[in-house]
Coordinates of C-alpha atoms in Angstrom, one line a residue:
M1 CA -4.6 14.9 29.9
K2 CA -4.3 14.3 26.4
N3 CA -0.7 16.3 26.2
I4 CA 0.2 14.1 29.2
F5 CA -0.3 10.9 27.3
K6 CA 1.4 12.5 24.4
Y7 CA 4.4 13.5 26.4
A8 CA 4.1 9.7 28.1
L9 CA 4.0 8.1 25.0
G10 CA 6.9 9.9 23.5
T11 CA 9.2 9.2 26.1
I12 CA 8.2 5.5 26.1
L13 CA 8.8 5.6 22.3
G14 CA 12.5 7.2 22.8
I15 CA 13.5 4.8 25.3
L16 CA 12.3 1.9 23.3
C17 CA 14.4 3.5 20.1
L18 CA 17.4 3.8 22.5
M19 CA 17.1 0.2 23.3
I20 CA 16.9 -1.0 20.2
I21 CA 20.3 1.0 19.3
L22 CA 22.1 -0.6 22.1
I23 CA 20.9 -4.0 22.1
I24 CA 19.6 -5.4 18.7
P25 CA 22.9 -5.4 17.1
Y26 CA 23.8 -7.8 19.6
Y27 CA 21.1 -10.5 19.3
Y28 CA 22.8 -12.9 17.3
T29 CA 25.2 -14.4 19.9
N30 CA 23.6 -17.7 20.7
Y31 CA 27.1 -19.5 19.8
T32 CA 30.6 -18.1 20.7
D33 CA 34.1 -18.7 19.6
N34 CA 37.3 -17.2 20.9
T35 CA 37.7 -15.4 17.8
S36 CA 36.0 -12.6 19.7
Y37 CA 38.9 -12.0 21.5
K38 CA 41.0 -10.9 18.5
N39 CA 39.5 -7.2 18.2
K40 CA 41.1 -6.4 21.8
K41 CA 44.8 -5.2 22.0
I42 CA 46.3 -6.2 25.2
K43 CA 49.9 -5.3 25.3
L44 CA 52.3 -7.5 27.5
F45 CA 54.7 -5.7 29.1
N46 CA 58.4 -7.3 30.5
N47 CA 58.1 -8.8 34.4
N48 CA 54.7 -9.3 34.8
V49 CA 53.1 -10.7 37.9
L50 CA 50.2 -12.5 36.9
Y51 CA 46.9 -11.1 39.0
I52 CA 44.1 -13.6 40.0
N53 CA 41.6 -11.8 41.9
N54 CA 38.1 -13.4 40.3
F55 CA 37.0 -16.2 38.4
H56 CA 34.1 -15.1 36.0
N57 CA 35.5 -17.1 33.0
N58 CA 35.4 -20.8 32.7
D59 CA 38.0 -22.8 34.2
Y60 CA 39.4 -23.9 31.3
D61 CA 40.4 -20.3 30.2
Y62 CA 42.0 -20.0 33.7
V63 CA 43.8 -23.4 33.3
N64 CA 45.0 -22.5 30.0
A65 CA 46.3 -19.3 31.1
I66 CA 48.5 -20.6 33.9
I67 CA 49.7 -23.2 32.0
N68 CA 50.9 -20.7 29.1
A69 CA 52.4 -18.5 32.1
K70 CA 54.4 -21.2 33.2
N71 CA 57.0 -21.1 29.9
D72 CA 56.2 -17.4 29.5
K73 CA 59.4 -15.2 30.1
N74 CA 57.4 -12.3 30.8
I75 CA 55.4 -13.9 33.6
K76 CA 57.7 -13.9 36.8
G77 CA 55.3 -15.3 39.3
I78 CA 51.5 -15.2 40.2
I79 CA 49.8 -13.5 43.2
I80 CA 46.1 -14.9 44.0
E81 CA 43.7 -12.6 46.1
V82 CA 41.0 -14.5 47.4
N83 CA 38.3 -12.9 49.3
N84 CA 35.8 -15.7 48.4
H85 CA 35.3 -14.1 44.7
N86 CA 33.1 -16.2 42.5
L87 CA 34.5 -19.4 43.6
N88 CA 32.0 -22.4 43.4
G89 CA 32.2 -26.1 43.0
F90 CA 35.5 -28.2 44.4
S91 CA 36.2 -29.7 40.7
K92 CA 36.5 -26.1 39.2
V93 CA 38.8 -25.0 42.1
K94 CA 40.4 -28.2 41.8
N95 CA 41.5 -27.8 38.0
I96 CA 42.8 -24.1 38.6
R97 CA 44.8 -25.9 41.7
D98 CA 46.3 -28.5 39.5
A99 CA 47.5 -25.7 37.0
L100 CA 49.1 -23.7 39.6
K101 CA 50.9 -26.9 40.9
E102 CA 52.1 -27.4 37.3
F103 CA 53.2 -23.6 36.9
K104 CA 55.2 -24.0 40.3
K105 CA 57.7 -26.5 38.2
S106 CA 58.9 -23.4 36.5
K107 CA 60.5 -22.4 40.0
K108 CA 58.4 -18.9 39.6
F109 CA 56.7 -17.7 42.8
I110 CA 52.8 -18.0 43.7
Y111 CA 51.8 -16.2 47.0
A112 CA 48.1 -15.7 48.3
Y113 CA 46.4 -13.4 50.1
G114 CA 43.0 -12.7 51.7
Q115 CA 40.7 -11.1 54.6
Y116 CA 38.3 -13.9 54.8
I117 CA 39.4 -17.3 53.1
S118 CA 36.5 -19.6 52.4
Q119 CA 37.4 -23.5 52.6
L120 CA 37.4 -23.5 48.6
A121 CA 39.5 -20.5 48.5
Y122 CA 41.8 -22.1 51.2
Y123 CA 41.9 -25.4 49.2
L124 CA 43.3 -23.2 45.8
C125 CA 45.7 -21.3 47.6
S126 CA 47.2 -23.8 49.8
V127 CA 49.3 -24.4 46.7
A128 CA 50.7 -21.2 47.1
D129 CA 54.3 -20.5 48.4
L130 CA 53.4 -17.9 50.9
I131 CA 49.7 -17.6 52.2
Y132 CA 49.2 -14.0 53.8
L133 CA 46.0 -13.5 55.7
H134 CA 44.9 -9.8 57.3
P135 CA 45.0 -9.6 60.8
S136 CA 41.8 -9.7 62.0
G137 CA 41.0 -12.4 58.7
K138 CA 40.0 -16.0 59.0
L139 CA 40.2 -19.3 57.4
D140 CA 36.5 -20.5 57.3
I141 CA 37.7 -24.3 57.7
K142 CA 35.2 -26.0 58.9
G143 CA 34.5 -29.5 57.0
I144 CA 31.8 -30.1 54.5
S145 CA 28.1 -31.1 55.2
I146 CA 24.8 -32.0 53.7
S147 CA 21.8 -30.5 54.9
Q148 CA 18.1 -30.7 54.0
T149 CA 14.8 -29.1 54.7
F150 CA 11.6 -31.3 55.4
Y151 CA 8.0 -30.1 54.4
K152 CA 6.1 -33.1 55.6
K153 CA 4.5 -32.1 58.8
L154 CA 4.0 -28.4 57.5
A155 CA 2.0 -30.1 54.5
K156 CA -0.2 -32.2 57.0
K157 CA -0.8 -28.8 59.2
I158 CA -2.1 -27.0 56.5
G159 CA -4.0 -29.7 54.3
I160 CA -1.4 -30.5 51.4
K161 CA -0.6 -34.2 50.2
F162 CA 2.7 -34.9 48.2
N163 CA 1.6 -37.8 46.3
I164 CA 5.2 -39.2 45.2
F165 CA 6.3 -41.5 42.3
R166 CA 9.8 -42.9 42.4
H167 CA 12.2 -45.7 41.5
G168 CA 15.7 -45.9 43.0
K169 CA 15.7 -45.9 47.0
Y170 CA 18.3 -43.7 47.3
K171 CA 16.6 -41.1 44.8
S172 CA 16.5 -38.5 47.9
A173 CA 15.1 -35.4 45.9
V174 CA 11.4 -36.1 47.1
E175 CA 12.7 -36.9 50.8
P176 CA 11.5 -33.3 51.9
F177 CA 8.3 -34.4 51.1
L178 CA 8.2 -37.7 52.5
Y179 CA 10.0 -37.7 56.0
D180 CA 10.9 -35.8 58.8
K181 CA 14.9 -36.2 58.6
I182 CA 17.3 -37.8 56.4
S183 CA 16.6 -41.6 55.3
H184 CA 18.8 -44.5 56.6
E185 CA 19.9 -44.7 52.8
S186 CA 20.2 -41.2 52.0
R187 CA 22.6 -40.8 55.1
E188 CA 24.5 -43.6 54.2
Q189 CA 25.1 -42.5 50.9
Y190 CA 25.9 -39.0 51.8
K191 CA 28.4 -40.0 54.5
N192 CA 30.4 -42.2 51.9
L193 CA 30.3 -39.2 49.4
L194 CA 31.4 -36.6 51.8
S195 CA 34.1 -38.8 53.1
S196 CA 35.5 -39.3 49.7
I197 CA 35.6 -35.5 48.9
W198 CA 36.8 -34.3 52.2
N199 CA 39.3 -36.9 52.5
Y200 CA 40.8 -35.9 48.7
I201 CA 40.8 -32.3 49.9
I202 CA 42.6 -32.6 52.8
N203 CA 45.1 -35.0 51.7
D204 CA 45.7 -32.5 49.3
I205 CA 46.4 -29.7 51.8
S206 CA 48.5 -31.9 53.7
K207 CA 51.1 -32.6 50.5
S208 CA 51.0 -28.9 49.9
R209 CA 51.3 -27.4 53.4
N210 CA 53.5 -30.2 55.1
L211 CA 50.5 -30.7 57.6
D212 CA 49.2 -33.8 59.5
I213 CA 46.0 -34.8 58.2
K214 CA 44.7 -35.7 61.6
F215 CA 46.0 -32.6 62.9
I216 CA 44.0 -30.9 59.8
N217 CA 40.9 -32.6 61.2
H218 CA 41.8 -31.3 64.6
F219 CA 42.3 -27.8 63.6
T220 CA 38.7 -28.1 61.7
N221 CA 36.9 -29.4 64.4
E222 CA 38.3 -26.8 66.7
L223 CA 37.5 -24.0 64.4
Y224 CA 40.9 -22.4 65.0
G225 CA 40.9 -20.8 61.3
E226 CA 38.3 -18.2 63.1
N227 CA 41.8 -16.8 64.4
S228 CA 44.5 -15.7 62.4
T229 CA 46.6 -15.8 65.0
L230 CA 46.1 -19.6 65.6
S231 CA 46.0 -20.4 61.9
Y232 CA 49.7 -18.8 61.7
K233 CA 50.8 -20.9 65.0
Y234 CA 49.8 -23.8 63.3
N235 CA 51.3 -23.3 60.0
F236 CA 48.1 -23.4 58.1
I237 CA 49.2 -19.5 56.7
D238 CA 52.6 -18.1 56.6
K239 CA 52.3 -14.1 57.4
I240 CA 50.1 -12.2 59.0
A241 CA 49.8 -8.7 57.4
Y242 CA 47.7 -6.1 55.6
Y243 CA 47.2 -5.9 52.1
D244 CA 49.4 -2.9 51.2
E245 CA 51.9 -5.0 53.5
F246 CA 51.4 -7.9 50.9
I247 CA 51.9 -6.0 47.8
N248 CA 55.1 -4.0 49.1
A249 CA 56.8 -7.6 49.9
I250 CA 56.3 -8.8 46.5
K251 CA 57.9 -5.3 44.8
N252 CA 60.8 -5.9 47.5
K253 CA 61.2 -9.5 46.5
N254 CA 62.0 -8.4 43.1
K255 CA 65.1 -6.5 41.8
Y256 CA 63.3 -5.1 38.8
K257 CA 59.8 -3.1 38.4
I258 CA 57.1 -5.3 38.0
N259 CA 53.9 -4.9 36.6
F260 CA 50.7 -6.4 37.9
L261 CA 48.6 -8.2 34.7
S262 CA 45.1 -9.3 35.5
I263 CA 44.6 -13.1 34.4
N264 CA 41.4 -12.1 32.3
D265 CA 43.8 -9.7 30.7
Y266 CA 46.1 -12.4 30.0
I267 CA 43.6 -14.8 28.8
E268 CA 42.3 -12.0 26.3
Y269 CA 46.0 -11.5 25.1
L270 CA 46.6 -15.2 24.5
Y271 CA 43.4 -15.7 22.5
S272 CA 44.3 -12.8 20.5
K273 CA 47.8 -14.2 19.7
K274 CA 46.4 -17.7 18.9
D275 CA 46.6 -19.2 15.4
N276 CA 43.4 -19.6 13.7
Y277 CA 43.9 -23.0 12.5
K278 CA 41.6 -24.9 10.1
N279 CA 40.9 -27.8 12.1
K280 CA 38.9 -27.3 15.3
I281 CA 37.7 -29.1 18.2
A282 CA 34.5 -27.8 19.5
I283 CA 33.7 -27.6 22.9
I284 CA 29.7 -27.9 23.9
Y285 CA 29.2 -26.2 27.4
A286 CA 25.6 -27.9 29.1
E287 CA 25.1 -26.0 32.6
G288 CA 21.9 -26.1 34.6
L289 CA 18.8 -28.0 34.6
I290 CA 17.5 -30.3 31.5
K291 CA 14.2 -28.9 30.1
Q292 CA 12.4 -29.0 26.8
G293 CA 12.1 -26.0 25.1
E294 CA 14.4 -23.1 23.3
G295 CA 14.8 -20.7 26.2
L296 CA 18.0 -19.1 27.1
N297 CA 18.2 -20.4 30.5
D298 CA 19.6 -24.0 31.6
I299 CA 20.1 -26.9 29.0
Q300 CA 17.0 -26.5 26.8
D301 CA 16.8 -29.7 24.3
K302 CA 15.8 -27.4 21.1
N303 CA 18.7 -25.4 21.7
Y304 CA 21.2 -28.3 22.2
E305 CA 19.7 -30.2 19.0
L306 CA 20.7 -27.1 17.0
I307 CA 24.2 -26.8 18.4
I308 CA 24.9 -30.6 17.7
N309 CA 23.6 -30.2 14.4
K310 CA 25.9 -27.1 13.5
I311 CA 28.8 -29.1 14.6
I312 CA 27.7 -32.5 12.7
N313 CA 27.6 -30.4 9.5
D314 CA 31.1 -28.2 10.1
P315 CA 33.7 -30.0 8.2
S316 CA 36.0 -28.1 9.9
I317 CA 35.1 -29.5 13.5
K318 CA 37.2 -32.7 13.8
S319 CA 36.3 -33.9 17.6
V320 CA 33.9 -32.5 20.0
V321 CA 34.3 -32.2 24.2
L322 CA 30.8 -32.1 26.3
Q323 CA 31.3 -30.2 29.6
I324 CA 28.4 -31.3 31.6
N325 CA 27.6 -29.5 35.1
S326 CA 24.1 -30.6 35.4
K327 CA 22.2 -32.3 38.2
G328 CA 19.5 -33.5 35.6
G329 CA 15.8 -32.6 34.9
D330 CA 13.1 -33.4 32.4
A331 CA 13.3 -37.2 31.1
I332 CA 12.4 -36.6 27.8
A333 CA 14.5 -33.6 27.2
S334 CA 17.6 -35.7 28.5
E335 CA 16.8 -38.3 25.8
N336 CA 16.4 -36.1 22.9
I337 CA 20.0 -34.8 23.8
Y338 CA 21.4 -38.1 24.2
H339 CA 19.8 -39.2 20.9
K340 CA 21.5 -36.4 19.2
L341 CA 24.9 -36.7 20.6
V342 CA 24.7 -40.4 19.6
L343 CA 23.9 -39.1 16.3
L344 CA 27.0 -36.9 16.4
K345 CA 29.3 -39.8 17.8
R346 CA 28.7 -41.7 14.7
K347 CA 30.2 -39.1 12.9
K348 CA 33.2 -37.2 15.1
P349 CA 34.7 -38.4 18.4
L350 CA 32.9 -37.3 21.5
I351 CA 34.7 -36.7 24.9
V352 CA 32.7 -36.1 27.8
S353 CA 34.2 -33.7 30.6
M354 CA 32.1 -33.9 34.0
G355 CA 32.1 -30.6 36.4
D356 CA 31.1 -30.4 39.5
Y357 CA 28.0 -32.5 39.0
A358 CA 26.5 -34.7 36.0
T359 CA 24.0 -36.7 37.9
S360 CA 20.6 -38.3 36.8
G361 CA 19.7 -36.7 33.5
G362 CA 23.4 -34.9 33.4
Y363 CA 24.7 -38.9 33.6
Y364 CA 22.2 -39.8 31.1
I365 CA 23.5 -37.8 28.1
A366 CA 27.1 -38.2 29.3
V367 CA 27.2 -42.1 28.6
A368 CA 26.6 -40.8 25.0
G369 CA 30.5 -40.1 24.4
N370 CA 33.2 -42.3 23.7
K371 CA 35.0 -41.7 26.7
I372 CA 33.9 -40.0 30.4
L373 CA 36.7 -38.1 32.3
A374 CA 35.7 -36.6 35.8
S375 CA 37.4 -34.7 38.7
P376 CA 37.7 -36.7 41.7
L377 CA 35.5 -34.4 43.4
S378 CA 32.6 -34.4 40.5
I379 CA 29.3 -35.8 41.8
T380 CA 27.7 -38.1 39.5
G381 CA 25.4 -41.0 39.5
S382 CA 21.6 -40.6 40.6
I383 CA 20.2 -43.1 38.5
G384 CA 16.8 -42.9 39.0
V385 CA 13.6 -41.2 38.4
F386 CA 10.8 -39.4 40.5
G387 CA 7.6 -37.4 39.9
I388 CA 5.6 -35.4 42.1
I389 CA 2.1 -34.4 42.1
M390 CA 0.6 -32.2 45.0
T391 CA -2.9 -32.3 45.9
I392 CA -4.6 -29.8 48.7
K393 CA -8.0 -31.3 49.4
E394 CA -7.8 -31.0 53.3
L395 CA -6.6 -27.4 52.6
T396 CA -9.4 -26.6 50.1
N397 CA -12.1 -28.0 52.8
K398 CA -10.6 -25.6 55.2
L399 CA -10.8 -22.7 53.2
G400 CA -14.3 -23.4 51.8
I401 CA -13.3 -24.1 48.1
T402 CA -14.9 -26.3 46.0
Q403 CA -14.4 -27.8 42.6
D404 CA -16.3 -29.4 39.8
Y405 CA -16.0 -30.3 36.2
V406 CA -17.5 -31.7 33.1
S407 CA -15.9 -34.4 30.9
T408 CA -16.6 -36.6 28.0
N409 CA -15.0 -39.4 29.5
K410 CA -14.3 -41.2 32.8
N411 CA -10.2 -40.5 32.7
S412 CA -10.6 -37.0 30.8
R413 CA -9.6 -35.6 34.4
P414 CA -7.3 -38.2 36.0
F415 CA -6.1 -35.8 38.7
S416 CA -7.2 -32.6 40.1
I417 CA -6.3 -30.1 43.0
N418 CA -7.8 -32.3 45.5
N419 CA -7.6 -35.9 44.0
I420 CA -5.4 -38.4 42.0
K421 CA -7.4 -41.2 40.4
N422 CA -6.0 -44.5 41.2
K423 CA -5.8 -45.6 37.5
Y424 CA -3.6 -42.6 37.0
K425 CA -1.4 -43.4 40.4
N426 CA -0.9 -46.9 38.7
I427 CA 0.1 -45.5 35.2
M428 CA 2.5 -42.9 37.2
L429 CA 4.3 -45.9 38.5
K430 CA 4.3 -47.9 35.6
N431 CA 6.2 -44.7 33.9
M432 CA 8.5 -44.7 36.6
T433 CA 9.6 -48.1 36.1
F434 CA 9.7 -47.7 32.4
F435 CA 11.7 -44.6 32.4
Y436 CA 14.2 -46.4 35.3
N437 CA 14.6 -49.7 32.8
K438 CA 15.1 -47.6 29.8
F439 CA 17.7 -45.6 31.8
I440 CA 19.8 -48.4 33.2
T441 CA 19.7 -50.3 29.7
T442 CA 21.2 -47.3 28.1
I443 CA 23.7 -47.2 30.4
S444 CA 24.3 -50.8 30.2
K445 CA 24.5 -50.9 26.6
E446 CA 26.7 -47.5 26.3
R447 CA 29.0 -48.4 29.4
K448 CA 29.2 -52.6 28.4
I449 CA 28.1 -53.2 31.9
S450 CA 25.7 -55.9 33.0
K451 CA 21.9 -54.4 33.8
D452 CA 22.2 -56.4 36.7
K453 CA 25.2 -54.6 37.9
I454 CA 23.9 -51.1 36.9
N455 CA 20.9 -51.8 39.1
R456 CA 22.8 -52.3 42.1
I457 CA 25.1 -49.2 41.6
A458 CA 22.0 -46.9 40.4
Q459 CA 18.8 -46.5 42.7
G460 CA 19.3 -43.1 42.6
K461 CA 22.4 -43.4 44.5
I462 CA 25.5 -40.5 43.9
W463 CA 29.0 -41.2 43.6
S464 CA 32.2 -39.2 43.8
G465 CA 34.2 -39.1 40.8
I466 CA 36.9 -41.1 42.4
D467 CA 34.4 -44.2 43.4
A468 CA 32.6 -43.5 39.8
L469 CA 35.9 -44.6 38.3
K470 CA 36.0 -47.8 40.6
I471 CA 32.4 -48.8 39.5
G472 CA 32.9 -47.9 35.9
L473 CA 30.5 -45.0 35.5
I474 CA 33.4 -43.3 34.1
D475 CA 36.8 -44.1 32.2
S476 CA 39.3 -41.6 34.0
L477 CA 40.0 -39.1 36.5
G478 CA 40.7 -35.6 34.3
N479 CA 39.5 -32.4 33.5
L480 CA 38.3 -30.5 30.7
N481 CA 41.8 -29.8 29.5
D482 CA 42.4 -33.9 29.6
A483 CA 39.6 -34.1 27.7
I484 CA 40.5 -31.8 25.1
K485 CA 43.8 -33.7 24.6
I486 CA 41.9 -37.0 24.4
A487 CA 39.7 -35.1 21.7
A488 CA 42.7 -34.2 19.6
K489 CA 44.3 -37.4 20.0
Q490 CA 41.3 -39.2 18.3
V491 CA 41.9 -38.0 15.5
N492 CA 45.5 -37.2 15.1
L493 CA 45.6 -33.5 15.7
K494 CA 48.7 -31.7 16.8
N495 CA 47.3 -28.3 15.7
Y496 CA 44.0 -27.0 16.1
S497 CA 41.9 -24.1 17.0
I498 CA 39.0 -24.3 19.9
V499 CA 35.3 -23.1 19.2
N500 CA 33.0 -22.9 22.2
F501 CA 29.2 -23.5 22.1
T502 CA 27.3 -22.4 24.5
I503 CA 23.8 -20.6 25.1
K504 CA 24.0 -16.8 26.1
K505 CA 21.4 -15.7 28.2
E506 CA 19.3 -12.6 26.6
S507 CA 17.7 -10.4 28.5
F508 CA 13.6 -10.1 28.6
I509 CA 13.9 -6.6 27.0
K510 CA 16.3 -7.5 24.3
K511 CA 14.2 -10.4 23.3
L512 CA 11.1 -8.7 23.4
L513 CA 12.1 -5.8 21.3
F514 CA 13.6 -7.8 18.6
N515 CA 10.5 -9.8 18.3
I516 CA 7.9 -6.8 18.3
F517 CA 10.0 -5.0 15.2
K518 CA 10.6 -8.4 13.6
N519 CA 6.6 -8.9 13.3
N520 CA 4.6 -6.0 14.6
N521 CA 1.3 -7.2 13.7
Y522 CA 1.3 -10.3 16.3
Y523 CA 3.7 -11.4 19.2
Q524 CA 3.4 -13.2 22.6
I525 CA 5.6 -13.8 25.6
Y526 CA 4.8 -16.3 28.3
N527 CA 6.5 -17.2 31.7
D528 CA 7.9 -20.4 32.7
N529 CA 4.3 -21.6 33.9
K530 CA 2.8 -20.9 30.5
N531 CA 1.1 -18.1 31.7
L532 CA 0.2 -15.3 28.9
L533 CA 1.9 -12.5 30.1
L534 CA 2.2 -9.9 27.2
Q535 CA 0.5 -10.1 23.7
L536 CA 1.0 -7.6 20.5
K537 CA -1.9 -7.7 18.1
N538 CA -2.6 -5.3 15.8
N539 CA -0.3 -3.0 16.9
N540 CA -1.7 -3.0 20.4
I541 CA -0.2 -4.4 23.3
Y542 CA -2.0 -6.1 26.0
I543 CA -0.4 -7.0 29.4
Y544 CA -1.6 -9.9 31.6
T545 CA -1.3 -10.2 35.4
Y546 CA -1.8 -13.2 37.5
T547 CA -2.0 -13.6 41.3
N548 CA -0.1 -16.3 43.1
I549 CA -1.0 -17.5 46.4
S550 CA 2.3 -18.5 48.6
I551 CA 2.6 -20.0 52.1
N552 CA 5.9 -18.0 53.6

């Protein structure tokens, strides 16, 4: 038995050592810039066809590559294979689509192919000269919708009560716990939002494919896209073909031998050739929920405070673009990031570019910018606040669970699993009002709009980029590339380098190993619920487990 433990320990130590060798050297990679591409040697042949079949990078890289390809004599055309590869977000797809429209001005060709073409993918490739579809393929064109799942009846049945505190009648995030169906207010705002986005999309498709808008809606309603023959009959596609036939058609189109060049290789090639100018424009990528802390997921305020400080103190960075793709999150964390951005703005111009979402706390941090740009298909607004506290008195009674406590003061325990004191409810309601008033006051000051008007367009209501422009929540429509140009113009820069600031996610093991060997006497790891998972103390490892009860 003793030998077994020795062998087991030896194996574990061997694995740990291997992990250290592989992982530790890459720990300091939280902040990235484009110079990392310079180590890669991509050779560009003559007569290349740019090949796009995945969308792993951010849309700026794709837009930049496609715009460069327009005037690159070595690039003869572009082919797009769309089988729903990593396409998410209408604003991202629109940015790439706009770049493809610009590319077409060169008179070079764009062909697209798909077996299953999603709605987003079709919106992208509708700009192509020719669209090929697999004989058994389909266009998944069905319109856009919003759905919600409601838990009110379930909660009542099992004895759970959701105590809701909110300010803003359109703040719909809490409605699944309040109602059995979408409220009148939410139905109204969803209808307006979806109509704005859908009308914009089909208008673009109509222009590119020379299709009547009414017929596009008829085609959508009847789900004709489920059949490749009908898609061809009604001019939504140009050819029905297998993939090899598609590739052969491209080869036969050209008199010269062509080389297929992936767009990711072309992106790396462009970065390797890019001049490293002394003056820089920084891009801060803020994606995910806004949280307090310094973890490597989402937008955690401590991390972004460090990023902003780094930019403020770097004299080579002359201007800044903040790219936001966030539905909001923690109010205090949002305020902390906003405060830091205001300090940044006092030193250097700050231009905000909205992605698919910049709502609630995402909009709060956006208003720090000198200018705010959004895609017509961005979703923004949701100026409101809410909080939820769950109590399970009826459930604990059914299960025979009781709870008792001893306190020093009458409000030492303002709420428990069974009850919330009225005093604490009143405080929560006052806090909602306080945060809401602070929210609209900040927006009023930054956007130079009266508080009364902000209050009318706030109330938790969401808007498309098109409508946000009309009511003054943003300054203009545009993408990240447009924001970079404005940032450069603000400081009269003609030649500059781009430096990207983002948070790279690290694996649990990577973080664990680095910190264990950084300090081998004491180390702790907690989960998101602040439960202690692992403790290293005096060279002993203690592992903690927790039992969670969930109702499926």
